[in-house]
Structure formats: structure tokens, C-alpha cells
CSV table of C-alpha atoms in Angstrom, one decimal:
chain,number,residue,atom,x,y,z
A,16,UNK,CA,12.1,4.5,13.0
A,17,UNK,CA,8.6,5.8,13.0
A,18,UNK,CA,5.9,4.0,10.9
A,19,UNK,CA,6.1,6.3,7.9
A,20,UNK,CA,9.9,6.0,7.8
A,21,UNK,CA,9.8,2.2,7.9
A,22,UNK,CA,7.2,2.3,5.1
A,23,UNK,CA,9.3,4.6,3.0
A,24,UNK,CA,12.4,2.5,3.5
A,25,UNK,CA,10.5,-0.6,2.5
A,26,UNK,CA,9.1,1.0,-0.6
A,27,UNK,CA,12.5,2.3,-1.7
A,28,UNK,CA,14.5,-0.9,-0.9
A,29,UNK,CA,13.1,-3.0,-3.8
A,30,UNK,CA,13.3,-6.1,-1.6
A,31,UNK,CA,9.6,-6.7,-1.4
A,32,UNK,CA,7.3,-7.8,-4.2
A,33,UNK,CA,4.1,-7.2,-2.2
A,34,UNK,CA,4.4,-3.4,-1.8
A,35,UNK,CA,5.3,-0.8,-4.3
A,36,UNK,CA,4.8,2.8,-5.4
A,37,UNK,CA,1.9,3.4,-7.8
A,38,UNK,CA,2.9,4.6,-11.3
A,39,UNK,CA,2.4,8.2,-10.3
A,40,UNK,CA,4.4,7.8,-7.0
A,41,UNK,CA,1.5,9.3,-5.1
A,42,UNK,CA,0.0,6.0,-3.7
A,43,UNK,CA,1.3,2.9,-2.0
A,44,UNK,CA,0.1,-0.3,-3.7
A,45,UNK,CA,-0.1,-3.4,-1.5
A,46,UNK,CA,-0.9,-7.0,-2.7
A,47,UNK,CA,-2.8,-8.0,0.4
A,48,UNK,CA,-2.2,-11.8,0.4
A,49,UNK,CA,1.4,-11.6,-0.6
A,50,UNK,CA,2.1,-8.8,2.0
A,51,UNK,CA,0.7,-11.0,4.8
A,52,UNK,CA,3.1,-13.8,3.9
A,53,UNK,CA,6.2,-11.8,2.8
A,54,UNK,CA,6.2,-9.0,5.4
A,55,UNK,CA,3.8,-9.7,8.2
A,56,UNK,CA,4.6,-13.4,8.4
A,57,UNK,CA,8.3,-13.0,8.8
A,58,UNK,CA,9.6,-14.9,11.7
A,59,UNK,CA,12.1,-13.1,13.9
A,60,UNK,CA,12.7,-10.2,11.5
A,61,UNK,CA,9.4,-8.3,11.7
A,62,UNK,CA,9.4,-4.9,9.9
A,63,UNK,CA,6.2,-3.8,11.7
A,64,UNK,CA,5.2,-4.9,15.2
A,65,UNK,CA,2.2,-6.8,13.9
A,66,UNK,CA,1.3,-10.0,12.1
A,67,UNK,CA,-2.2,-8.9,11.1
A,68,UNK,CA,-3.1,-7.0,7.9
A,69,UNK,CA,-6.0,-5.2,9.8
A,70,UNK,CA,-3.5,-3.8,12.3
A,71,UNK,CA,-1.2,-2.7,9.6
A,72,UNK,CA,-4.1,-0.9,7.8
A,73,UNK,CA,-5.1,0.7,11.1
A,74,UNK,CA,-1.5,2.1,11.3
A,75,UNK,CA,-1.9,3.5,7.8
A,76,UNK,CA,-5.1,5.2,8.8
A,77,UNK,CA,-3.6,6.5,12.0
A,78,UNK,CA,-0.9,8.3,9.9
A,79,UNK,CA,-3.4,9.9,7.6
A,80,UNK,CA,-3.5,7.4,4.7
A,81,UNK,CA,-6.8,6.8,3.0
A,82,UNK,CA,-7.8,3.8,1.0
A,83,UNK,CA,-8.3,4.6,-2.7
A,84,UNK,CA,-10.8,2.8,-4.9
A,85,UNK,CA,-9.8,1.7,-8.4
A,86,UNK,CA,-12.4,2.6,-10.9
A,87,UNK,CA,-12.5,0.4,-14.0
A,88,UNK,CA,-14.5,1.5,-17.0
A,89,UNK,CA,-16.6,-1.3,-18.3
A,90,UNK,CA,-17.1,-2.1,-22.0
A,91,UNK,CA,-20.6,-2.6,-23.5
A,92,UNK,CA,-19.7,-5.9,-25.3
A,93,UNK,CA,-20.0,-9.1,-23.3
A,94,UNK,CA,-16.7,-10.7,-24.2
A,95,UNK,CA,-14.8,-7.5,-23.4
A,96,UNK,CA,-16.8,-7.0,-20.2
A,97,UNK,CA,-16.0,-10.6,-19.0
A,98,UNK,CA,-12.3,-10.0,-19.7
A,99,UNK,CA,-12.3,-6.7,-17.9
A,100,UNK,CA,-14.1,-8.4,-14.9
A,101,UNK,CA,-11.5,-11.0,-14.7
A,102,UNK,CA,-8.7,-8.4,-14.7
A,103,UNK,CA,-10.6,-6.4,-12.0
A,104,UNK,CA,-10.9,-9.4,-9.7
A,105,UNK,CA,-7.2,-10.0,-10.0
A,106,UNK,CA,-6.7,-6.3,-8.9
A,107,UNK,CA,-9.1,-6.8,-6.0
A,108,UNK,CA,-6.3,-8.1,-3.9
A,109,UNK,CA,-4.3,-4.9,-4.4
A,110,UNK,CA,-5.0,-2.1,-2.0
A,111,UNK,CA,-4.1,1.5,-2.8
A,112,UNK,CA,-3.4,4.0,0.0
A,113,UNK,CA,-2.9,7.7,-0.4
A,114,UNK,CA,-1.5,10.4,1.9
A,115,UNK,CA,-0.8,13.9,0.5
A,116,UNK,CA,2.4,14.0,2.6
A,117,UNK,CA,3.7,10.7,1.3
A,118,UNK,CA,4.9,11.2,-2.2
A,119,UNK,CA,7.8,9.5,-4.0
A,120,UNK,CA,8.8,12.7,-5.8
A,121,UNK,CA,8.9,14.7,-2.5
A,122,UNK,CA,10.5,12.6,0.2
A,123,UNK,CA,10.8,15.6,2.6
A,124,UNK,CA,7.0,15.8,2.9
A,125,UNK,CA,7.0,12.4,4.8
A,126,UNK,CA,8.2,14.3,7.9
A,127,UNK,CA,4.6,15.8,8.0
A,128,UNK,CA,3.1,12.3,8.4
A,129,UNK,CA,2.1,12.4,12.1
A,130,UNK,CA,0.1,10.0,14.1
A,131,UNK,CA,-3.5,11.3,14.6
């Protein structure tokens, strides 16, 4: 299978806790630390031909995925700001990648994901 097909199959399998569709189904969400252990650190049953997160991210980029930034609106009050800051730091380990041809609602578009 090509990289996009492997990624799609992984997302749809429900077997991995480190990678999932965003709520809209338009982005791939990856818990970086967990993904390194759960997917890239598998002995003998590698899904992708790498054990390094940077190589995996290069593959995403090579197939037209772009990293998305999560924008959190900040509150004016200090207690709310501190609570939101703590939540944002928990989200910092989560990477979001978008490709217009990789959408959960339109699986046939993934055929357009070609290596650059």
C-alpha cells in the first residue's frame, strides 16, 4: 500500500489511540509522544518504514499534508488564562495535519494524494 492508503487504513481501524480524525474529519490528529511508542516503536510489525517521527512528518509533507496550528482564544481573567494555558500545553503534543484530498467524508479523494 502507498503511504496515504496505509494512513487511511490506520485511521479507520480504530486500533490506535495515538492517531485519529479531527471532529470535522478534515484533519489527521496525532499525539506525537504516544505515536512514537505505539506505531513507530513497534518491533517486527512496522506500519511505516521508519522509527522516527521526523521521517513520518516528512512523508506527510511529501504527500501534500500541511501542519495546522491550533488557535486558542485567551481569557482576560488570570485564573481562566492559567487554566486555558494548562489545557493548551496538553494539546501541544497533538499535531494536526491537513490535506484537501484526504477527507473522512470523501474517501475517493485520497487517490489524488500523490508524492510530490
